[in-house]
Coordinates of C-alpha atoms in Angstrom, one line a residue:
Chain P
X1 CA 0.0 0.0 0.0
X2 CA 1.1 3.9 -0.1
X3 CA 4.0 3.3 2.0
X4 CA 6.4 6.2 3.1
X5 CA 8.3 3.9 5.0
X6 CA 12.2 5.2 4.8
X7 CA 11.6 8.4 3.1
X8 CA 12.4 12.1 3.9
X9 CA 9.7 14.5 3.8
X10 CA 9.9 18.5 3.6
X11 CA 7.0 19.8 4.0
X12 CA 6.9 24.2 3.2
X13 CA 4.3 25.7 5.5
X14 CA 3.9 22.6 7.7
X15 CA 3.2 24.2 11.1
X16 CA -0.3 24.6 10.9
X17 CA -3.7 23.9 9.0
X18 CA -3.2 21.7 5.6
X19 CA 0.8 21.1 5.9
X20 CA 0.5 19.9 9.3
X21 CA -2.2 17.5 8.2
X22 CA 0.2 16.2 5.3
X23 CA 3.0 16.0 7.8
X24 CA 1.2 14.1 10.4
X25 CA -0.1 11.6 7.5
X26 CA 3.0 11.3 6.0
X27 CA 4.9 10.6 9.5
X28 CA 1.8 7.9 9.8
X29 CA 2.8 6.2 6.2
X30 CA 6.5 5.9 7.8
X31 CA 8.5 9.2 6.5
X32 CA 10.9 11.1 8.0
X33 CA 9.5 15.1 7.8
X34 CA 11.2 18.4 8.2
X35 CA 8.8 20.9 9.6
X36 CA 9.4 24.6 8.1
X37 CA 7.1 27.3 8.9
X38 CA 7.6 30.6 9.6
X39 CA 5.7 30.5 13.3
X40 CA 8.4 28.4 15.1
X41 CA 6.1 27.6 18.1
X42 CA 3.8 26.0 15.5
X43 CA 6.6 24.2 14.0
X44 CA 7.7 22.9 17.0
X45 CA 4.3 21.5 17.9
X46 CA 4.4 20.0 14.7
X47 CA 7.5 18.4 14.8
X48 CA 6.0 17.0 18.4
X49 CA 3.0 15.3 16.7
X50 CA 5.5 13.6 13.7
X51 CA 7.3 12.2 16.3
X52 CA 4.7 10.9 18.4
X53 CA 4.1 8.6 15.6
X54 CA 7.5 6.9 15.9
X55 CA 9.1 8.9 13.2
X56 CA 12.4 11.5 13.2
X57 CA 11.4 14.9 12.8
X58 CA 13.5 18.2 12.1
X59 CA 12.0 22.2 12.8
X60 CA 12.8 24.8 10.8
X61 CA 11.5 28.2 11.2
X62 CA 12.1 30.1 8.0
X63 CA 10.6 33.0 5.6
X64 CA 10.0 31.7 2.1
X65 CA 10.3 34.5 0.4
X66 CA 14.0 35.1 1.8
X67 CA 15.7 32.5 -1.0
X68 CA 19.1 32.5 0.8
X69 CA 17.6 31.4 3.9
X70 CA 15.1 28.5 2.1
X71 CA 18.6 26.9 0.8
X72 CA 20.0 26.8 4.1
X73 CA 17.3 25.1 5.5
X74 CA 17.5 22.2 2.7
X75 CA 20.9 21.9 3.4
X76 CA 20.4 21.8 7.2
X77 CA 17.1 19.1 6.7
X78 CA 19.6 17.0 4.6
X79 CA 21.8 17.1 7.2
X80 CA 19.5 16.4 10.3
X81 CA 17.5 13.7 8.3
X82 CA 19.1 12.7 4.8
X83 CA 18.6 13.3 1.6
X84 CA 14.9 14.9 0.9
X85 CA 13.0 12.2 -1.6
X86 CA 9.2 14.4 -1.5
X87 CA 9.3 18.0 -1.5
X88 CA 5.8 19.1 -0.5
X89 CA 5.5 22.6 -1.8
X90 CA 2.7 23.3 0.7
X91 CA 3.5 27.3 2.5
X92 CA 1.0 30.0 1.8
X93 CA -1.6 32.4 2.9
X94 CA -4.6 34.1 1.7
X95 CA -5.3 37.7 1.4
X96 CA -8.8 39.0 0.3
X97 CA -8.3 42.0 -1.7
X98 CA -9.5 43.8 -5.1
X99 CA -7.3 44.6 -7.3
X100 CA -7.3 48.2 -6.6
X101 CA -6.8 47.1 -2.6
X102 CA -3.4 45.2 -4.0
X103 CA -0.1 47.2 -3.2
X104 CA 3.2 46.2 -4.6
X105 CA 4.0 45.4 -1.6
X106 CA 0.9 42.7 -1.5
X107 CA 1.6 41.8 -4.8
X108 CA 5.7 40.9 -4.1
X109 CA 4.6 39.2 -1.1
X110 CA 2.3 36.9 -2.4
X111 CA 4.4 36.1 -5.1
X112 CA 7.6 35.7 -3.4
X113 CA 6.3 33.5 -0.7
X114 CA 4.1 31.3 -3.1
X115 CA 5.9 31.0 -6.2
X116 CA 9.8 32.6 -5.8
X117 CA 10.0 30.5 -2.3
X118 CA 9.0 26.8 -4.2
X119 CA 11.0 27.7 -7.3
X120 CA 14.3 28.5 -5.0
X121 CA 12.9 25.2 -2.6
X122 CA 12.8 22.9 -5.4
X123 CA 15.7 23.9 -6.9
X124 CA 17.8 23.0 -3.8
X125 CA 16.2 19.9 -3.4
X126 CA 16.7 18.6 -7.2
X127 CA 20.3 18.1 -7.2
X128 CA 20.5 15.4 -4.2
X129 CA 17.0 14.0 -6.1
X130 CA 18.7 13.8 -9.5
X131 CA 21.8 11.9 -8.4
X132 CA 19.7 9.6 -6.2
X133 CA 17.5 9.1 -9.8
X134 CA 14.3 9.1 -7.6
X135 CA 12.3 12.2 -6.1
X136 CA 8.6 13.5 -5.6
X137 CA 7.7 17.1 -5.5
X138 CA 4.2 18.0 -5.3
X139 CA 3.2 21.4 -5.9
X140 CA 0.3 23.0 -3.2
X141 CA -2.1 24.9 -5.8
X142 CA -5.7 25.7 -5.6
X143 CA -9.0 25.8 -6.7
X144 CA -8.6 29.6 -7.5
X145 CA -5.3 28.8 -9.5
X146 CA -7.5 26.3 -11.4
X147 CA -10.8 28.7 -11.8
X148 CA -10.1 32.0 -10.4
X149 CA -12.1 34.2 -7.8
X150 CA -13.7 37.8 -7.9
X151 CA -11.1 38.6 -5.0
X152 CA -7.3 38.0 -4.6
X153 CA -6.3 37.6 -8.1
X154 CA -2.8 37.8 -6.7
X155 CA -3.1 34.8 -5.1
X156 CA -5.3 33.4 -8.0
X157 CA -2.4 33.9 -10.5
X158 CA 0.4 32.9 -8.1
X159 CA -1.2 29.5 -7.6
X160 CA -1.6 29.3 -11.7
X161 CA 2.2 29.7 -11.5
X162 CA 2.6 26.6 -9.3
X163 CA 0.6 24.5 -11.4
X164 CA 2.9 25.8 -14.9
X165 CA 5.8 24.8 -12.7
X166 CA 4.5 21.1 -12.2
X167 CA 3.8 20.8 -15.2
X168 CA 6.9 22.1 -16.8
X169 CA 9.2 20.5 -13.9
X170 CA 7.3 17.1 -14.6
X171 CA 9.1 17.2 -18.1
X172 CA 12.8 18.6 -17.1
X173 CA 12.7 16.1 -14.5
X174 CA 11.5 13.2 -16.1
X175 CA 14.8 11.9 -17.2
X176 CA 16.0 11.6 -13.5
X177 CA 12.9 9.9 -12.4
X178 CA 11.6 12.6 -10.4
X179 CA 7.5 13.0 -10.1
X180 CA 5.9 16.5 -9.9
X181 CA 2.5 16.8 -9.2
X182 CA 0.1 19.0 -8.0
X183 CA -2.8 19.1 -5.7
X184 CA -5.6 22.0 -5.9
X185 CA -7.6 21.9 -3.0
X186 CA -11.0 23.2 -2.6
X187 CA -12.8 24.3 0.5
X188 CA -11.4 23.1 3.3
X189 CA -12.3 23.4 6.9
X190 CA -8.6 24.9 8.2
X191 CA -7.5 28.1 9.9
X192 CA -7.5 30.0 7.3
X193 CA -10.9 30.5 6.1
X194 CA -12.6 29.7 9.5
X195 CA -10.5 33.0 10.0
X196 CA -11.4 34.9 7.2
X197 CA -14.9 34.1 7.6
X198 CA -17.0 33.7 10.2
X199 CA -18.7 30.1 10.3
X200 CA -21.8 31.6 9.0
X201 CA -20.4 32.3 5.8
X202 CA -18.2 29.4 5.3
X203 CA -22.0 27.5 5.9
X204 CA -23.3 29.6 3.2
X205 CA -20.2 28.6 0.6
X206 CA -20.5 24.8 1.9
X207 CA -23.9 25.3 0.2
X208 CA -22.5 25.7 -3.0
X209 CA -21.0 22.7 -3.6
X210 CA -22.0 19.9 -4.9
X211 CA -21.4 17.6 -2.2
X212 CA -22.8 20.8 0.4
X213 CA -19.5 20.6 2.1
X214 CA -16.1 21.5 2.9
X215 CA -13.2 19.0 3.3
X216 CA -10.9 18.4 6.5
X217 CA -7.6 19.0 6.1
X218 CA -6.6 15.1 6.2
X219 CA -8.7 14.4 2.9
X220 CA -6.2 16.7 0.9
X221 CA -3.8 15.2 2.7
X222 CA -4.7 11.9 1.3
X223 CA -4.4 12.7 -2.4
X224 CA -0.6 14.8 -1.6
X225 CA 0.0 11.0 0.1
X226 CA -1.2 9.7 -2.5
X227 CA 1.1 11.3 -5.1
X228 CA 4.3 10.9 -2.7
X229 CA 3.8 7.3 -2.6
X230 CA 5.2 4.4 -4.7
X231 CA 1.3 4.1 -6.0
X232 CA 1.9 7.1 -8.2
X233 CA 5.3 6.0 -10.0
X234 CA 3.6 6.3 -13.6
X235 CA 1.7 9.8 -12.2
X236 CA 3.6 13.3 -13.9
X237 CA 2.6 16.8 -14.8
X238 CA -1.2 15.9 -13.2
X239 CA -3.4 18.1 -11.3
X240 CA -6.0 16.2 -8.3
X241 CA -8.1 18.7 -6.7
X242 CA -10.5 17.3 -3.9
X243 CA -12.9 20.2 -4.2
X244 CA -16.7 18.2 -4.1
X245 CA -17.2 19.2 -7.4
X246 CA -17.4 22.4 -6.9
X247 CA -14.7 22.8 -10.1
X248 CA -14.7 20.4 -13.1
X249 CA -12.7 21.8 -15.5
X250 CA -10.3 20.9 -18.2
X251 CA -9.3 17.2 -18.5
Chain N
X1 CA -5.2 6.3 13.8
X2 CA -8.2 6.3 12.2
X3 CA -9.8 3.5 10.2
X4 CA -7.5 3.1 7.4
X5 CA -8.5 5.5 4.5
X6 CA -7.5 3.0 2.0
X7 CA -9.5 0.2 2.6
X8 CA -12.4 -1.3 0.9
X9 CA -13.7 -3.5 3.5
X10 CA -17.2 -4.4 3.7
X11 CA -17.3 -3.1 -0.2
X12 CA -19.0 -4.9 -3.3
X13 CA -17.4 -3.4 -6.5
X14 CA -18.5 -4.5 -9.6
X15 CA -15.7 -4.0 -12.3
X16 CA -16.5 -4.5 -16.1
X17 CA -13.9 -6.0 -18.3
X18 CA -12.1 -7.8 -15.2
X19 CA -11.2 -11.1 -17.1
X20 CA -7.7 -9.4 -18.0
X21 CA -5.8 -6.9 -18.1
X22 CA -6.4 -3.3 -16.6
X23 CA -9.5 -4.7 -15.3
X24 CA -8.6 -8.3 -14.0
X25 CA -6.0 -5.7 -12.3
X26 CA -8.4 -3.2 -10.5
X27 CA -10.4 -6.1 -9.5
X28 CA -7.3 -8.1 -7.8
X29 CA -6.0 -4.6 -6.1
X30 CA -10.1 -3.8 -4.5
X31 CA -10.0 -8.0 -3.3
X32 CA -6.6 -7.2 -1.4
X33 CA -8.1 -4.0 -0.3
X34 CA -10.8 -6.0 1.5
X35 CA -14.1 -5.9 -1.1
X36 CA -15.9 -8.1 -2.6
X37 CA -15.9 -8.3 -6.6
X38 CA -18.7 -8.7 -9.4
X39 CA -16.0 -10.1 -12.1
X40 CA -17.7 -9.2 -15.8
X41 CA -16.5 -10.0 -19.0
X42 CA -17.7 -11.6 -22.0
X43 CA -14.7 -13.7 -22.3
X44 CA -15.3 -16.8 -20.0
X45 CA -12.3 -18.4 -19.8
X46 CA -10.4 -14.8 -18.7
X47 CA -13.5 -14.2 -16.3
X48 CA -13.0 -17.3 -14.8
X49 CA -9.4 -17.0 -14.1
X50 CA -10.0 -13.4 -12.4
X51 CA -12.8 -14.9 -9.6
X52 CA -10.1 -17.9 -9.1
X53 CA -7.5 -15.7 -7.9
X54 CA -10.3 -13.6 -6.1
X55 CA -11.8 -16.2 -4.2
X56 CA -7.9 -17.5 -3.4
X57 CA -7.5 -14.2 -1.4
X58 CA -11.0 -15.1 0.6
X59 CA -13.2 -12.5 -1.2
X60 CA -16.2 -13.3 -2.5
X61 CA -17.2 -13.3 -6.5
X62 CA -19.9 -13.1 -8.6
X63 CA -18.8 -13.9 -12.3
X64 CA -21.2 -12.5 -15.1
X65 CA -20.3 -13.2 -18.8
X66 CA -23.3 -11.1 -19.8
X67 CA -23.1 -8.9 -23.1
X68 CA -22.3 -4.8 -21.5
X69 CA -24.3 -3.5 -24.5
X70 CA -27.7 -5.6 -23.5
X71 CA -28.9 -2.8 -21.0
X72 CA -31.9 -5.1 -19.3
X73 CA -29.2 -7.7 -18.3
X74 CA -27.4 -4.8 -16.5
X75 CA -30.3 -4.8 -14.5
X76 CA -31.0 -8.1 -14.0
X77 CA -27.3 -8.5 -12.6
X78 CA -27.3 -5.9 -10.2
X79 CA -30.7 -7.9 -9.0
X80 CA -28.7 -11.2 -9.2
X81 CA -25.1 -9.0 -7.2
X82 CA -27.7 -7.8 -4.3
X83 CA -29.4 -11.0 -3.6
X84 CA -25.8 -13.0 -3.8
X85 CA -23.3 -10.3 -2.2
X86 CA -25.2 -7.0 -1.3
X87 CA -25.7 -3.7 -3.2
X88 CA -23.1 -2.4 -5.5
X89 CA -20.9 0.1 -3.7
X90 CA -18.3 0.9 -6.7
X91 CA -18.6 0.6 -10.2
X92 CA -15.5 0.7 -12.7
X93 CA -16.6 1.2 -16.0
X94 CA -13.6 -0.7 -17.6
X95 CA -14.6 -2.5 -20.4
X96 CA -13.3 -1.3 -24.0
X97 CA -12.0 -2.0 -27.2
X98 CA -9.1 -1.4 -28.9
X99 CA -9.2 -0.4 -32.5
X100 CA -6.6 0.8 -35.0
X101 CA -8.5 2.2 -37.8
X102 CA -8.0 5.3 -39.8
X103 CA -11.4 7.4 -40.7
X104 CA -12.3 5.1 -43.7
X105 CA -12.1 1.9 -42.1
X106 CA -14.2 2.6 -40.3
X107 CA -17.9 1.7 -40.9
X108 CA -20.9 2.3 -39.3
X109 CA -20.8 -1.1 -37.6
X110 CA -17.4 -0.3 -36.3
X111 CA -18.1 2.8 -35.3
X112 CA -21.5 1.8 -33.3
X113 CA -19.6 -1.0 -31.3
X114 CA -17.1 0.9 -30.4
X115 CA -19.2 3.6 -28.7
X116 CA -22.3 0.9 -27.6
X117 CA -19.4 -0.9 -25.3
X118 CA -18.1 2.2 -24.1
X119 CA -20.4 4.9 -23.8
X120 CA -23.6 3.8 -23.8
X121 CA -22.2 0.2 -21.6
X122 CA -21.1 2.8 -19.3
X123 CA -24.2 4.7 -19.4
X124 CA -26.7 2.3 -18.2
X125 CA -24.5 -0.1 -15.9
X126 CA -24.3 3.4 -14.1
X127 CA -28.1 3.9 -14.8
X128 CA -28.2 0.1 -13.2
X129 CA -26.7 0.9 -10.1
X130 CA -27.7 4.4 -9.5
X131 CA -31.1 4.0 -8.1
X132 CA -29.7 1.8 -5.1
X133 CA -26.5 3.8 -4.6
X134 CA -29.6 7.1 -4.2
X135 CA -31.3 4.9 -1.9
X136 CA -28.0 4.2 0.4
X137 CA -26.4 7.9 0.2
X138 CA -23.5 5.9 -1.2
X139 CA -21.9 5.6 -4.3
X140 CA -18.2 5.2 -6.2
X141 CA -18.0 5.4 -9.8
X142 CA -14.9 5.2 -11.6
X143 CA -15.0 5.6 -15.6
X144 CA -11.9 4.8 -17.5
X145 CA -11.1 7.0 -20.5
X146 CA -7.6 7.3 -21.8
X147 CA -4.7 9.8 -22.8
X148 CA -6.5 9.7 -26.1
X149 CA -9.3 11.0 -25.0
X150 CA -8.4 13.6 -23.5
X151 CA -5.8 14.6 -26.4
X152 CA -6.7 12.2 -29.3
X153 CA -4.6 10.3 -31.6
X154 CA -3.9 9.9 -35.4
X155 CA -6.1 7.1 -35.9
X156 CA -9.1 5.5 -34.0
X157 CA -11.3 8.8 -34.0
X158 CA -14.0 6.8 -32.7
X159 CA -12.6 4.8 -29.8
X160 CA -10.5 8.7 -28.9
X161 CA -14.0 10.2 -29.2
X162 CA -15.8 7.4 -27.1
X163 CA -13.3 7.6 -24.1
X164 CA -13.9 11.9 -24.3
X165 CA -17.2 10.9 -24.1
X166 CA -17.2 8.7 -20.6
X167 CA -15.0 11.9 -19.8
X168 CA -18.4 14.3 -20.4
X169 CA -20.1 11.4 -18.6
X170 CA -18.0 12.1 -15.7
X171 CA -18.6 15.4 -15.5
X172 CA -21.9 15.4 -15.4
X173 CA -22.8 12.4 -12.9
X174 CA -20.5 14.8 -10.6
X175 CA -22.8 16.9 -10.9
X176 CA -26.4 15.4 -11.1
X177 CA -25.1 13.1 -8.3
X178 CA -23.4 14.7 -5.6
X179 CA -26.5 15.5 -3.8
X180 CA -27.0 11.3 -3.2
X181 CA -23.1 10.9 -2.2
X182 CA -22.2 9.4 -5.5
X183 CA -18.6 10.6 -6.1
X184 CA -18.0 9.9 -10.0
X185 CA -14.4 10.3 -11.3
X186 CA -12.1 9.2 -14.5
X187 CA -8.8 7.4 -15.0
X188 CA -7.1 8.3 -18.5
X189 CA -4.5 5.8 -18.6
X190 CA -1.5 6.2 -21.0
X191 CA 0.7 3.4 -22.0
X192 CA 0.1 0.2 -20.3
X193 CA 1.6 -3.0 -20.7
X194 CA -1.2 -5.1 -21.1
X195 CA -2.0 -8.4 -22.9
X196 CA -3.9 -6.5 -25.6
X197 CA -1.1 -3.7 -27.1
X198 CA 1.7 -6.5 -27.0
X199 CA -0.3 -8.5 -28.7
X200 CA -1.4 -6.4 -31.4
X201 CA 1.8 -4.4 -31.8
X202 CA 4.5 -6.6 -30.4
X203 CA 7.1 -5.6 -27.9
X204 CA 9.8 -3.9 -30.9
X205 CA 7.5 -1.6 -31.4
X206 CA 6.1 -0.6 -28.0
X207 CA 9.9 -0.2 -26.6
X208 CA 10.4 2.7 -29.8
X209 CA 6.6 4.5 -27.8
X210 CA 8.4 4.0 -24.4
X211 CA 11.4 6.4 -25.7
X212 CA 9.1 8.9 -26.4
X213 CA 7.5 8.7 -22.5
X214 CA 9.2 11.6 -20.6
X215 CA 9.7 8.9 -17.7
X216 CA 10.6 6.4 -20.6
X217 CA 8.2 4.0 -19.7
X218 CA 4.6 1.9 -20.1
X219 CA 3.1 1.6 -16.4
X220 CA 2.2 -2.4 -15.5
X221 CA -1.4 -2.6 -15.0
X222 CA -1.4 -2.0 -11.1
X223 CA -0.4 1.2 -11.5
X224 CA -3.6 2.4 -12.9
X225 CA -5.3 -0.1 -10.1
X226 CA -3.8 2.6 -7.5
X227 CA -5.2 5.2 -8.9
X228 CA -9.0 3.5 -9.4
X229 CA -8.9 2.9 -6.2
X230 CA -7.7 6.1 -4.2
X231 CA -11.1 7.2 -6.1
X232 CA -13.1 4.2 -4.9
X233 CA -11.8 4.4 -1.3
X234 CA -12.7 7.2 1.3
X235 CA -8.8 8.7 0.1
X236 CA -11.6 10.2 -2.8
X237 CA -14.6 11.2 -0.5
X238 CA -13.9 14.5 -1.5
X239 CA -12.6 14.0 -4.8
X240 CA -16.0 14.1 -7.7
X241 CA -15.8 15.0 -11.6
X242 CA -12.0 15.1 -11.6
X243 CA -9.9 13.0 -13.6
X244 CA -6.2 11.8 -13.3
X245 CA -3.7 10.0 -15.8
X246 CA -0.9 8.4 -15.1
X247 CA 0.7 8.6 -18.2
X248 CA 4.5 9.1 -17.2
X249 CA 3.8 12.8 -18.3
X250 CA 3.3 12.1 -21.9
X251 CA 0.4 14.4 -22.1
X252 CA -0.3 17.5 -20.2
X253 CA -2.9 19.5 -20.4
X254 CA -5.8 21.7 -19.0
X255 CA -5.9 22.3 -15.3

């Protein structure tokens, strides 16, 4: 079945919400994880619950968007763990704004934390991936990167970019045996929309879909599992959103 | 931990096309996963060999030889699957055809076989099963397509066309069925090694399609079986009208 067992997960943005779901799943399916998040109390607690399953965990408490910084902390994973085999390009956030609301500030931000940070993140991982002929990378999109929204189209277009990256990395990679992949999730119940909107509202959205609701974290976690694993050795350049049919697009 | 995610236990799939191949692999996979299996295929001999190695892993089989394109036997076998296992839970619409043919060649016989067995056998084994799956708030369909139908080929326009067609089914049944719980998804495979391409276009010439695989490669059957069944198992309950091809990256496209 979708074993881990033996590998060396890092998992971006794994302190809280979705990337802590993938890390505590991932930990459960036998893999080593480093924890990076840019809250290091969250981290920590993270890196507490991977190892309460039995399995090594290392913290890292790091900015994506600071690129110098995000190839440090591959090196220093590498070392505390050994060489990384799934690269879970999972750290993000949200901001709700118009476009007339987005400063260049926002705009950097979003970009350089989303897209800059897993570009600079991948490309520190590839080189250990490439001479071991074997690695997974699995790109954190979104619904919105697949379909768009009438707010955030920072964020809408940054997680676009992640899903041209799989798609192009699945091909430069290929050769070496390294699968990229990417997940776009729809509603799910984490921090970060029970914090943007109240309960009522996220009711109201729930609603809207298809199958009336929003997903826990651990069922994305299933399909990024699913992609890491030995399962998915034929699986390249593909997109899997969990998202209740809400979006059915493309093939 | 929770009840494992991947598991079918307690399950009753009913997988057409399972005497060989992809489909004699998706059932074998959903067995080990703990379900019981409704082996269908109009070949006997193959069918048979499927339930043997089903029942050796202490699952339970229905075998049904029964012609996909005879809609009223659909019925009547999901009648005969409930009495003898329980109601369907998952249904793989696997069962195909292979046909080389450029536009010409092919007639209107041709052309109506190829898209009776797949589209409209897919259509009304789902029809089949749909009104129990309502009843139960429970339902997994898995339609296979293929890399051509999602990006064609240069000959067999009408089996390409068929499998964008169970593609368009997909979407749809997402839709019309989510508010029952029925989950409906599609697997596009790309190049497999099956019985049926080695036979028809011997080894020589499949190694020369593997070169052109950016991983280099045709997948053995199982690996498609892994993907079927992260659909079919409560990995997918929030996975519906989505499709996903392992294909070794030969083709990429749309979102």
């Amino acid at each position: 079945m979708g074993t881990l067992d033996k590998k060396v997960a890092l998992i971006t943005g794994s302190g809280d919400g979705m990337g802590r779901s993938h890390a505590m799943l991932m930990a459960e399916r036998g893999a080593d994880i480093a924890v990076c998040d840019i809250d290091g109390d969250k981290a920590r607690e993270t890196a507490e619950l991977v190892r309460e399953r039995g399995r090594r965990a290392s913290v890292h408490v790091i900015d994506m968007a600071d690129t110098d910084a995000v190839t440090t902390m591959v090196a220093d994973a590498s070392k505390a763990l050994g060489r990384i085999d799934i690269l879970v390009n999972n750290a993000g956030f949200g901001q709700r704004a118009t476009v007339d609301e987005i400063s260049e500030d926002d705009f950097d931000r979003m970009f350089n934390v989303h897209v800059r940070g897993s570009f600079f993140c991948t490309q520190a991982v590839v080189p250990a991936m490439k001479e071991a002929r074997y690695g997974k990378i699995i790109n954190i999109s979104s619904i919105w990167g697949m379909a768009g929204a009438p707010v955030a189209s920072h964020y809408c277009s940054a997680k676009s970019a992640l899903l041209g990256f799989a798609k192009a990395w699945a091909k430069e990679f290929a050769p070496w045996n390294i699968h990229v992949n990417a997940v776009a999730p729809g509603g799910v119940r984490s921090g970060g929309p029970v914090k943007l909107d109240n309960l009522d509202i996220l009711r109201a959205k729930e609603e809207k879909v298809p199958l009336k609701r929003y997903c826990e974290p651990i069922e994305m976690s299933y399909a990024v599992a699913f992609l890491a694993s030995p399962e998915a050795d034929f699986v390249t350049g593909q997109v899997l959103s969990p998202n209740g049919g809400e979006t059915i697009v493309g093939y | 931990m929770t009840k494992d995610p991947n598991s079918l236990e307690g399950r009753v799939a009913w997988i057409t096309g399972s005497g060989r191949g992809m489909g004699s692999a998706h059932a074998k996979l959903m067995a080990e996963r703990g379900a019981d299996i409704v082996v269908h295929d109009v070949l006997e001999d193959e069918a048979k060999e499927t339930a043997e190695a089903i029942q050796a892993m202490g699952r339970k089989v229905l075998l049904s030889t029964a012609d996909i394109r005879d809609a009223a036997a659909m019925r009547d076998l999901v009648k005969e699957v409930e009495a003898k296992l329980g109601p369907v839970d998952i249904l793989v619409n696997n069962a195909g055809i292979g046909e080389h043919a450029e536009i010409e060649e092919i007639t209107p016989e041709k052309y109506q076989r190829m898209f009776d067995i797949h589209v409209r056998g897919s259509f009304f084994c789902g029809q089949a099963v749909i009104p129990g799956m309502k009843e139960r708030k429970y339902g997994r369909i898995v339609n296979i397509s293929s890399i051509w139908g999602m990006n064609g080929h240069h000959t067999a326009s009408h089996y390409c066309a068929a499998k964008t067609a169970v593609l368009g089914l997909t979407k749809a049944w997402a839709k019309e069925l989510a508010p029952w719980n029925i989950l409906v998804n599609a697997v596009c495979p790309g190049g497999v090694l099956t019985e049926m391409p080695i036979r028809v276009q011997g080894m020589e010439k499949i190694r020369e399609k593997e070169k052109k695989v950016p991983l280099g490669r045709w997948a053995a059957p199982e690996e498609i079986s892994y993907a079927v069944v992260y659909f079919a198992a409560p990995t997918g309950d929030f996975v519906t009208g989505q499709a996903i091809s392992p294909n070794g990256g030969e083709t990429i496209v749309g979102f």
